PDB file of C-alpha atoms and ligand atoms in Angstrom:
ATOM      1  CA  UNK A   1       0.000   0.000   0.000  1.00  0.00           C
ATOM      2  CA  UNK A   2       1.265   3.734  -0.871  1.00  0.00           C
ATOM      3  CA  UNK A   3       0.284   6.671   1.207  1.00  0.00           C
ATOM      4  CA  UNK A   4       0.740  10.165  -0.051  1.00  0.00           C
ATOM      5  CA  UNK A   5       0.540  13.112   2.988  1.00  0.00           C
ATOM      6  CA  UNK A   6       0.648  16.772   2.535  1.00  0.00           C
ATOM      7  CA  UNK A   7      -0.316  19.868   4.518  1.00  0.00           C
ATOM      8  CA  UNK A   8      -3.038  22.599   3.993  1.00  0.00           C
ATOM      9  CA  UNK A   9      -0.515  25.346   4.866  1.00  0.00           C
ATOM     10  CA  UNK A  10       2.076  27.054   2.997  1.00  0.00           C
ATOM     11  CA  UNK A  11       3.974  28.113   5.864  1.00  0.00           C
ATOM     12  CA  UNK A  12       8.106  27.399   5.720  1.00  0.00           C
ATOM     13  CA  UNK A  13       7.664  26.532   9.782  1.00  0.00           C
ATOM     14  CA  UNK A  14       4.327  24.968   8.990  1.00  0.00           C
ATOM     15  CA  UNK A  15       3.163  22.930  12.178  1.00  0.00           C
ATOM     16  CA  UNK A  16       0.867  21.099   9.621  1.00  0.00           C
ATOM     17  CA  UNK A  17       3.597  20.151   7.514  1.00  0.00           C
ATOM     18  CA  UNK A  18       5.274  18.807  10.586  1.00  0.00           C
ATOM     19  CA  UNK A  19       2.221  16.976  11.577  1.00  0.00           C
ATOM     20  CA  UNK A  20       1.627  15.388   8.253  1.00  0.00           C
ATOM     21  CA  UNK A  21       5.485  14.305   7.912  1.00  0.00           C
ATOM     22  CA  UNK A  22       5.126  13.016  11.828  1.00  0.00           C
ATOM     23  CA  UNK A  23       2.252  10.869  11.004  1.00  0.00           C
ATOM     24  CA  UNK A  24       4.060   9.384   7.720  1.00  0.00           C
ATOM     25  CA  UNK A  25       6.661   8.173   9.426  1.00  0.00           C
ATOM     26  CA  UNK A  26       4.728   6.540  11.982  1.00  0.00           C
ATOM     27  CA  UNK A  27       2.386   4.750   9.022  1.00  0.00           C
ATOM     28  CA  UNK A  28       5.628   3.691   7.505  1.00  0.00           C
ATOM     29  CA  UNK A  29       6.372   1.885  10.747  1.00  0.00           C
ATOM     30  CA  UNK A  30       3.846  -0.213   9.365  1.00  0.00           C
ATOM     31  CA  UNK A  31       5.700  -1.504   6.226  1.00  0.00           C
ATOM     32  CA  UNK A  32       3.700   0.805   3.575  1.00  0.00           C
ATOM     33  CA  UNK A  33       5.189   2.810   1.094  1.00  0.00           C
ATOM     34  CA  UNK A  34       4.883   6.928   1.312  1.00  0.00           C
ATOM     35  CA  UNK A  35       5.877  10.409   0.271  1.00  0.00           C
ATOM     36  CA  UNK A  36       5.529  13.923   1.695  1.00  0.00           C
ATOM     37  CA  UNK A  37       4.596  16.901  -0.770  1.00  0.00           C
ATOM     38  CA  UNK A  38       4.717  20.532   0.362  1.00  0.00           C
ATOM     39  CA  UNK A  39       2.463  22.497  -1.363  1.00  0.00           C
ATOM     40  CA  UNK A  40       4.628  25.066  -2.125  1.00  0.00           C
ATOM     41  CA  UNK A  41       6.317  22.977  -4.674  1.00  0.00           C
ATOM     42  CA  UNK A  42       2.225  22.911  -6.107  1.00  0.00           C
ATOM     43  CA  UNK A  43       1.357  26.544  -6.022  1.00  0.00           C
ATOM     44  CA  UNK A  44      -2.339  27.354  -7.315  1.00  0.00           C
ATOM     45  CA  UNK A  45      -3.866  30.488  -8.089  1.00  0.00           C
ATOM     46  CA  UNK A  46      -7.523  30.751  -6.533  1.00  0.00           C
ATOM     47  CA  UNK A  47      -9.409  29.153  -8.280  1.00  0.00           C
ATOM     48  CA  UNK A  48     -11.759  31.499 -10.856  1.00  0.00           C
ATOM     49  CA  UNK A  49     -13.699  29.805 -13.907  1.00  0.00           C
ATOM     50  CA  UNK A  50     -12.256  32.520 -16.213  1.00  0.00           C
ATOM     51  CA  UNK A  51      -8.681  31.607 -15.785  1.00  0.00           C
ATOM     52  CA  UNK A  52      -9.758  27.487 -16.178  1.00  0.00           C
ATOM     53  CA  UNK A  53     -11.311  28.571 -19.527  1.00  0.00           C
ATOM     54  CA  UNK A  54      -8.917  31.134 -20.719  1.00  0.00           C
ATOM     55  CA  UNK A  55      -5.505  27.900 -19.142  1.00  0.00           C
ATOM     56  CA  UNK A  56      -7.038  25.069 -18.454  1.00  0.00           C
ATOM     57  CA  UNK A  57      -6.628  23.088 -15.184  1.00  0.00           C
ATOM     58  CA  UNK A  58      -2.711  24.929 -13.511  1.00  0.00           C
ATOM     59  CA  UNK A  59       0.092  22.144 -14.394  1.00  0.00           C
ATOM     60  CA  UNK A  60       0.615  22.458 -10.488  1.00  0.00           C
ATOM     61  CA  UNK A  61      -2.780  20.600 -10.160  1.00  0.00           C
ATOM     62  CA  UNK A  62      -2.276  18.018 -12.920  1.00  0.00           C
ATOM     63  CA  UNK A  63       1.042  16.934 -11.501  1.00  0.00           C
ATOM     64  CA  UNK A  64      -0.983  16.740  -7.676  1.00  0.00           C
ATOM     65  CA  UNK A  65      -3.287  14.928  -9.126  1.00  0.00           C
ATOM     66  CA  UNK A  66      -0.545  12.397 -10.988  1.00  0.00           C
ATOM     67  CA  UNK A  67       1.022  12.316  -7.207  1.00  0.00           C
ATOM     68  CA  UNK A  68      -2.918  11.033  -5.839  1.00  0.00           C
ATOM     69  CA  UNK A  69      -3.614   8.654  -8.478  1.00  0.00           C
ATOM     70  CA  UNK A  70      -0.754   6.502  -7.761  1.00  0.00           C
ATOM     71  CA  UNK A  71      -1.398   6.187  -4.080  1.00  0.00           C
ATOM     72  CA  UNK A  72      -4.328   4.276  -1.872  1.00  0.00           C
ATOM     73  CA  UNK A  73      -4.575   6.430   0.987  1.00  0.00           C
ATOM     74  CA  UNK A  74      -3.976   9.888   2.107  1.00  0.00           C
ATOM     75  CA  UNK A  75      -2.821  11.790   4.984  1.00  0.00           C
ATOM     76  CA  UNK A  76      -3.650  15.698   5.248  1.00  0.00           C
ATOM     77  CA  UNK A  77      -2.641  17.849   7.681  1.00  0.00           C
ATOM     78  CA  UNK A  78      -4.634  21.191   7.628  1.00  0.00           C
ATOM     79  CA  UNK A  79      -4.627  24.532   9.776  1.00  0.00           C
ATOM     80  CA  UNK A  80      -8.031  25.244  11.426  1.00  0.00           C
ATOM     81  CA  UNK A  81      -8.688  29.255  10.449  1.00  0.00           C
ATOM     82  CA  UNK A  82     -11.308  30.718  11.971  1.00  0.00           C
ATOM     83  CA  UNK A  83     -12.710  27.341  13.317  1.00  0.00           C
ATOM     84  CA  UNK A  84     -13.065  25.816   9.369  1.00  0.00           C
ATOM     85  CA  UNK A  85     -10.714  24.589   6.517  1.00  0.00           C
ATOM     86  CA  UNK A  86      -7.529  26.359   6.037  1.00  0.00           C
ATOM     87  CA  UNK A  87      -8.315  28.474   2.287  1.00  0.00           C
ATOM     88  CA  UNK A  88      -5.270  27.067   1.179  1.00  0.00           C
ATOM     89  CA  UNK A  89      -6.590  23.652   1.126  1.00  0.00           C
ATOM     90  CA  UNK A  90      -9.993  24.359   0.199  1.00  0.00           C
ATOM     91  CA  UNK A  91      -8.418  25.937  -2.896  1.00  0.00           C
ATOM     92  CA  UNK A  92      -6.633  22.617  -3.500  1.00  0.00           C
ATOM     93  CA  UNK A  93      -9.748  20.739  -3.051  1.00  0.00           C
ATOM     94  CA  UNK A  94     -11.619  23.017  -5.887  1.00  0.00           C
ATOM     95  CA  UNK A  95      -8.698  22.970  -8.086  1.00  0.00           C
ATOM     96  CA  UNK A  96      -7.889  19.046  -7.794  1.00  0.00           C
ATOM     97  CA  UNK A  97     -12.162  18.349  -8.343  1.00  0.00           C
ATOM     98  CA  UNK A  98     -11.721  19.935 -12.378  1.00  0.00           C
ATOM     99  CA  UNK A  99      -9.895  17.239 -13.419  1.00  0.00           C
ATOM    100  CA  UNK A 100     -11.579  14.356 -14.740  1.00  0.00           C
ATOM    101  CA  UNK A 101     -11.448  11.310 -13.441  1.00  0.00           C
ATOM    102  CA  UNK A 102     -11.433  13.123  -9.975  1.00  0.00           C
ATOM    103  CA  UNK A 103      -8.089  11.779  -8.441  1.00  0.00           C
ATOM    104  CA  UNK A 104      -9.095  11.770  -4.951  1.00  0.00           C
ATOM    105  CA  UNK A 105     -12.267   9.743  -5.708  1.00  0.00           C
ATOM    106  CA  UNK A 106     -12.573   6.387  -4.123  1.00  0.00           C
ATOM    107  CA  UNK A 107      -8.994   6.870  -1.794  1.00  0.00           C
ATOM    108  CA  UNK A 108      -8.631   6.927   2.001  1.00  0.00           C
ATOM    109  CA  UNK A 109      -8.102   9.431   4.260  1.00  0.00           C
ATOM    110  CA  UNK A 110      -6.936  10.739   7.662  1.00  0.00           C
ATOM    111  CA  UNK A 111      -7.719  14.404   8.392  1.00  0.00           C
ATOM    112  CA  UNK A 112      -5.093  15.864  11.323  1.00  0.00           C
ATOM    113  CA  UNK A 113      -4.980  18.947  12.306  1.00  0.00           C
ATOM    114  CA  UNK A 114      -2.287  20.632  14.522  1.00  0.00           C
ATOM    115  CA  UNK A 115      -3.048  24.661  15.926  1.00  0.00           C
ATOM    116  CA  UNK A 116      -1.069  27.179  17.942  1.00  0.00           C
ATOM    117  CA  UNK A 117      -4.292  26.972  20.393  1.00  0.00           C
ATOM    118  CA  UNK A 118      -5.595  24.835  23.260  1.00  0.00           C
ATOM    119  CA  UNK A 119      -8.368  22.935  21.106  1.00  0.00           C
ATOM    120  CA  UNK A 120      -5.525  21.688  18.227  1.00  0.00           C
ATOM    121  CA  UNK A 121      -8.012  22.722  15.541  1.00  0.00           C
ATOM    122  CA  UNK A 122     -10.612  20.000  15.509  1.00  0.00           C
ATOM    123  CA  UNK A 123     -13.255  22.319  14.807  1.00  0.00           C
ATOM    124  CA  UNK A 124     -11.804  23.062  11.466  1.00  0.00           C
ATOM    125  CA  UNK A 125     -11.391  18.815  11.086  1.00  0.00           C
ATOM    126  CA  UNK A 126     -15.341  18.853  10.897  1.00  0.00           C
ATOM    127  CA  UNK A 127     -15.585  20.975   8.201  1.00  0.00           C
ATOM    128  CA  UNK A 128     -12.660  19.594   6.313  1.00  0.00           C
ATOM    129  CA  UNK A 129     -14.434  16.216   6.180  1.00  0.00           C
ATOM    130  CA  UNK A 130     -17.532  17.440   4.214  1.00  0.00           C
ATOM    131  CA  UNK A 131     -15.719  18.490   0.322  1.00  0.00           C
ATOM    132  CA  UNK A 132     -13.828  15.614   0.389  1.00  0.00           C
ATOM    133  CA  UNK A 133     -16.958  13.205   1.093  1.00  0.00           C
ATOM    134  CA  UNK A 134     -18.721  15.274  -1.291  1.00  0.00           C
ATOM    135  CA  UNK A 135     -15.676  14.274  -3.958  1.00  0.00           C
ATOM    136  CA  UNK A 136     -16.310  10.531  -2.899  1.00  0.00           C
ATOM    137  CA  UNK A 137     -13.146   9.810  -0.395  1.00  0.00           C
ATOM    138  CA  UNK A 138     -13.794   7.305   2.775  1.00  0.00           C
ATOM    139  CA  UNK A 139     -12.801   9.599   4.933  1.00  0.00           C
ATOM    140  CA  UNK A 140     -11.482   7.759   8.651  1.00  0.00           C
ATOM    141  CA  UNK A 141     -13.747   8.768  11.266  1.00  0.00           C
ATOM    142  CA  UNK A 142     -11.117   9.308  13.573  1.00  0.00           C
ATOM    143  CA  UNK A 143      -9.373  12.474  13.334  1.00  0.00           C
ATOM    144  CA  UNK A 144      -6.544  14.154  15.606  1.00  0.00           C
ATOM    145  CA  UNK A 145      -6.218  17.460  16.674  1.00  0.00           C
ATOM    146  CA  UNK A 146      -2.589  19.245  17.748  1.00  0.00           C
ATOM    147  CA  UNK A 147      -2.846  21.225  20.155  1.00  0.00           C
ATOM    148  CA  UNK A 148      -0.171  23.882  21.183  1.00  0.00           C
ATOM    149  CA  UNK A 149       1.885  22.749  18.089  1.00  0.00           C
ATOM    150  CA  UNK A 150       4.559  25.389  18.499  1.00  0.00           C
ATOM    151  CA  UNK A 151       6.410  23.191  21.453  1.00  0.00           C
ATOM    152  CA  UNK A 152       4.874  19.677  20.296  1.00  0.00           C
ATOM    153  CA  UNK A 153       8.139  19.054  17.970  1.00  0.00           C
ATOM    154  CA  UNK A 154      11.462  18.618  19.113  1.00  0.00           C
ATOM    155  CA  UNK A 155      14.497  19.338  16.462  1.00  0.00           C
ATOM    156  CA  UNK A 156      13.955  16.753  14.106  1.00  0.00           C
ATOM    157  CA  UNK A 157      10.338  16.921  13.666  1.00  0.00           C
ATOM    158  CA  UNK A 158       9.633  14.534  16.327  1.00  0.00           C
ATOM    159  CA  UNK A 159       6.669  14.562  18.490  1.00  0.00           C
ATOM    160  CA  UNK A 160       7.991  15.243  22.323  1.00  0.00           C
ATOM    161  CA  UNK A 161       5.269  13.998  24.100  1.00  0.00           C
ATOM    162  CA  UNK A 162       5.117  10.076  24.375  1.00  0.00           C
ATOM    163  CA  UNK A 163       1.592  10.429  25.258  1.00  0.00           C
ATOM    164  CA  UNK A 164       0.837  12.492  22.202  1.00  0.00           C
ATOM    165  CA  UNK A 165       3.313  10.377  19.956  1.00  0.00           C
ATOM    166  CA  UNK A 166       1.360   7.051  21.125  1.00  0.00           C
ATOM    167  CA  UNK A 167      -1.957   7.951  20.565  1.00  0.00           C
ATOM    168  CA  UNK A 168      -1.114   9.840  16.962  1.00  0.00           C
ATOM    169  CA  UNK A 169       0.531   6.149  16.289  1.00  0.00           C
ATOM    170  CA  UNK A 170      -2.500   4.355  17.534  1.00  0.00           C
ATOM    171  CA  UNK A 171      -4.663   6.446  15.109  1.00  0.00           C
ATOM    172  CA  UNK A 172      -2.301   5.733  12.098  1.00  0.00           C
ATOM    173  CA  UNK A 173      -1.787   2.304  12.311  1.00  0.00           C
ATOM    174  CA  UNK A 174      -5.686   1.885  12.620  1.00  0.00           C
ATOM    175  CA  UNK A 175      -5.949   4.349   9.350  1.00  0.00           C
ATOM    176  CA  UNK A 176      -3.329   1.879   7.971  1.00  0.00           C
ATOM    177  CA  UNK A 177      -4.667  -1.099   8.492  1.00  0.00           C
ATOM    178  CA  UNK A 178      -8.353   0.336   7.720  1.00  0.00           C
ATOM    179  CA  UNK A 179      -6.782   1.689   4.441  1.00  0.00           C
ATOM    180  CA  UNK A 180      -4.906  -1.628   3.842  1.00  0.00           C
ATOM    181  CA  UNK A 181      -8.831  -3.764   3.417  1.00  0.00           C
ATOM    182  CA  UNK A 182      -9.337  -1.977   0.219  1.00  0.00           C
TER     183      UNK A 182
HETATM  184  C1  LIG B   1      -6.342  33.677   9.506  1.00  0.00           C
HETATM  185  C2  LIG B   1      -6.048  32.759  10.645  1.00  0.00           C
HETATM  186  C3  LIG B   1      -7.094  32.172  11.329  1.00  0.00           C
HETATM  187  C4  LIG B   1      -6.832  31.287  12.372  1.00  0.00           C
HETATM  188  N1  LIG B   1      -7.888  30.687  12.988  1.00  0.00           N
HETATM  189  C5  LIG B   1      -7.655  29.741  13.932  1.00  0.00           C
HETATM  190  C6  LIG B   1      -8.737  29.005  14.499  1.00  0.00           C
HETATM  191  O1  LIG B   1      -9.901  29.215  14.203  1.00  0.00           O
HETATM  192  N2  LIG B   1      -8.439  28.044  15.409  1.00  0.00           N
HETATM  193  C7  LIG B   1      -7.147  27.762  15.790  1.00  0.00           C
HETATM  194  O2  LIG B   1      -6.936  26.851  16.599  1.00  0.00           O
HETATM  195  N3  LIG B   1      -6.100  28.447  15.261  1.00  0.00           N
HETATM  196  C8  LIG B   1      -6.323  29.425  14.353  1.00  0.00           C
HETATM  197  N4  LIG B   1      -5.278  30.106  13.791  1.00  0.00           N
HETATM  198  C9  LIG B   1      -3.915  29.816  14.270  1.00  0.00           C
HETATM  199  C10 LIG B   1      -3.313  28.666  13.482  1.00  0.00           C
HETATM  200  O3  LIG B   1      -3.713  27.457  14.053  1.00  0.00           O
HETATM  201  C11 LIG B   1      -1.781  28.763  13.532  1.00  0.00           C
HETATM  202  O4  LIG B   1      -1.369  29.940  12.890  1.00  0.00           O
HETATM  203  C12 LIG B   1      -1.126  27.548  12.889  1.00  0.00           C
HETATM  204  O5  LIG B   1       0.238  27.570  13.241  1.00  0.00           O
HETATM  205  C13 LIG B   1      -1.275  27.563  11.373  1.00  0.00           C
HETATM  206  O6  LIG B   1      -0.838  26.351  10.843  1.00  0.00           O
HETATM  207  P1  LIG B   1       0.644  26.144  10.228  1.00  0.00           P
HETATM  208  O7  LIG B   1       1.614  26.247  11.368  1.00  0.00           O
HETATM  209  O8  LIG B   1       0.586  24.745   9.669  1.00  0.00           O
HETATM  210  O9  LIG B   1       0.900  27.186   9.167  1.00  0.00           O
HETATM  211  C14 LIG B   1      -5.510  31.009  12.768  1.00  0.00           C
HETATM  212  C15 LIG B   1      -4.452  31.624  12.067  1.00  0.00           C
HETATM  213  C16 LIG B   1      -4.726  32.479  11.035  1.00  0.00           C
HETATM  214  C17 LIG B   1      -3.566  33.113  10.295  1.00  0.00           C
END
């Protein structure tokens, strides 16, 4: 099984991107395959029907989407602003659900979410479940929220707290193996 993870920031410090790389290497504990992708290697403009019909779908999205097709599950990371989706993903979300075949259609996914504040952005999780159901992913009903991500990592990305890094495994390897039944 292949798992693909990304974040819904753009941030260089991103705690998302942190989270999402965090939780890969945990999966891969498992024996699957993965890879990380920061977004800012997939920049999109927001998304306005104009520019689709004037370019056509950006090359930043086609190349995402290649990235999707070729794995079974997905791990996303995304910033809770003001207490829904981070705009950044949304925008990826709109972008990614031109092309046809949709690539996310019919794949797995674990929604994280890691915030600066007390509640580690689960709010935001809710509402980041409902485009990608809409687009036709299973999306795990377990979800984890961060909170006070700006001391969670230690230097090398690692999650400090062994109560934190325990339960974040315990949710992965049940994505994982939920993933892993098709
Ligand atoms: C516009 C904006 C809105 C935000 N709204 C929320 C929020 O509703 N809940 C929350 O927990 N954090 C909120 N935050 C704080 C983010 O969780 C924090 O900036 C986080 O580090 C962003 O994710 P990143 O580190 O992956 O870039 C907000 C931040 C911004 C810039």
């Amino acid at each position: 099984m292949k798992l693909f993870s990304f974040a819904g920031s753009l941030r260089l410090g991103s705690y998302n991107k942190m989270f999402a790389r965090e939780a890969l290497r945990l999966a891969l504990e498992s024996g699957v395959e993965g890879e990380f992708a920061d977004m800012r290697d997939y920049r999109m403009p927001p998304y306005d029907a104009d520019l689709e019909t004037s370019s056509g779908i950006p090359e930043s999205t086609r190349k995402l989407g290649q990235k999707i097709r070729t794995a079974d599950a997905l791990i996303i990371a995304t910033p809770e602003n003001n207490g829904s989706i981070s705009g950044t993903l949304k925008n990826i979300v709109d972008w990614l659900s031109r092309e046809q075949p949709v690539s996310l259609r019919g794949k797995h996914l674990l929604l994280l979410a890691a915030s600066t504040g007390a509640l580690g952005g689960v709010r935001g999780l809710w509402h980041a479940r409902v485009p990608f159901e809409v687009l036709g992913m299973h999306v795990f009903p377990d979800m984890k929220g961060l909170p006070n991500a700006a001391n969670a990592f230690n230097e090398l990305g690692r999650l400090r707290d062994e109560q934190t890094l325990s339960q974040v495994k315990a949710t992965v390897t049940a994505f994982v193996a939920h993933a892993a039944k098709g």
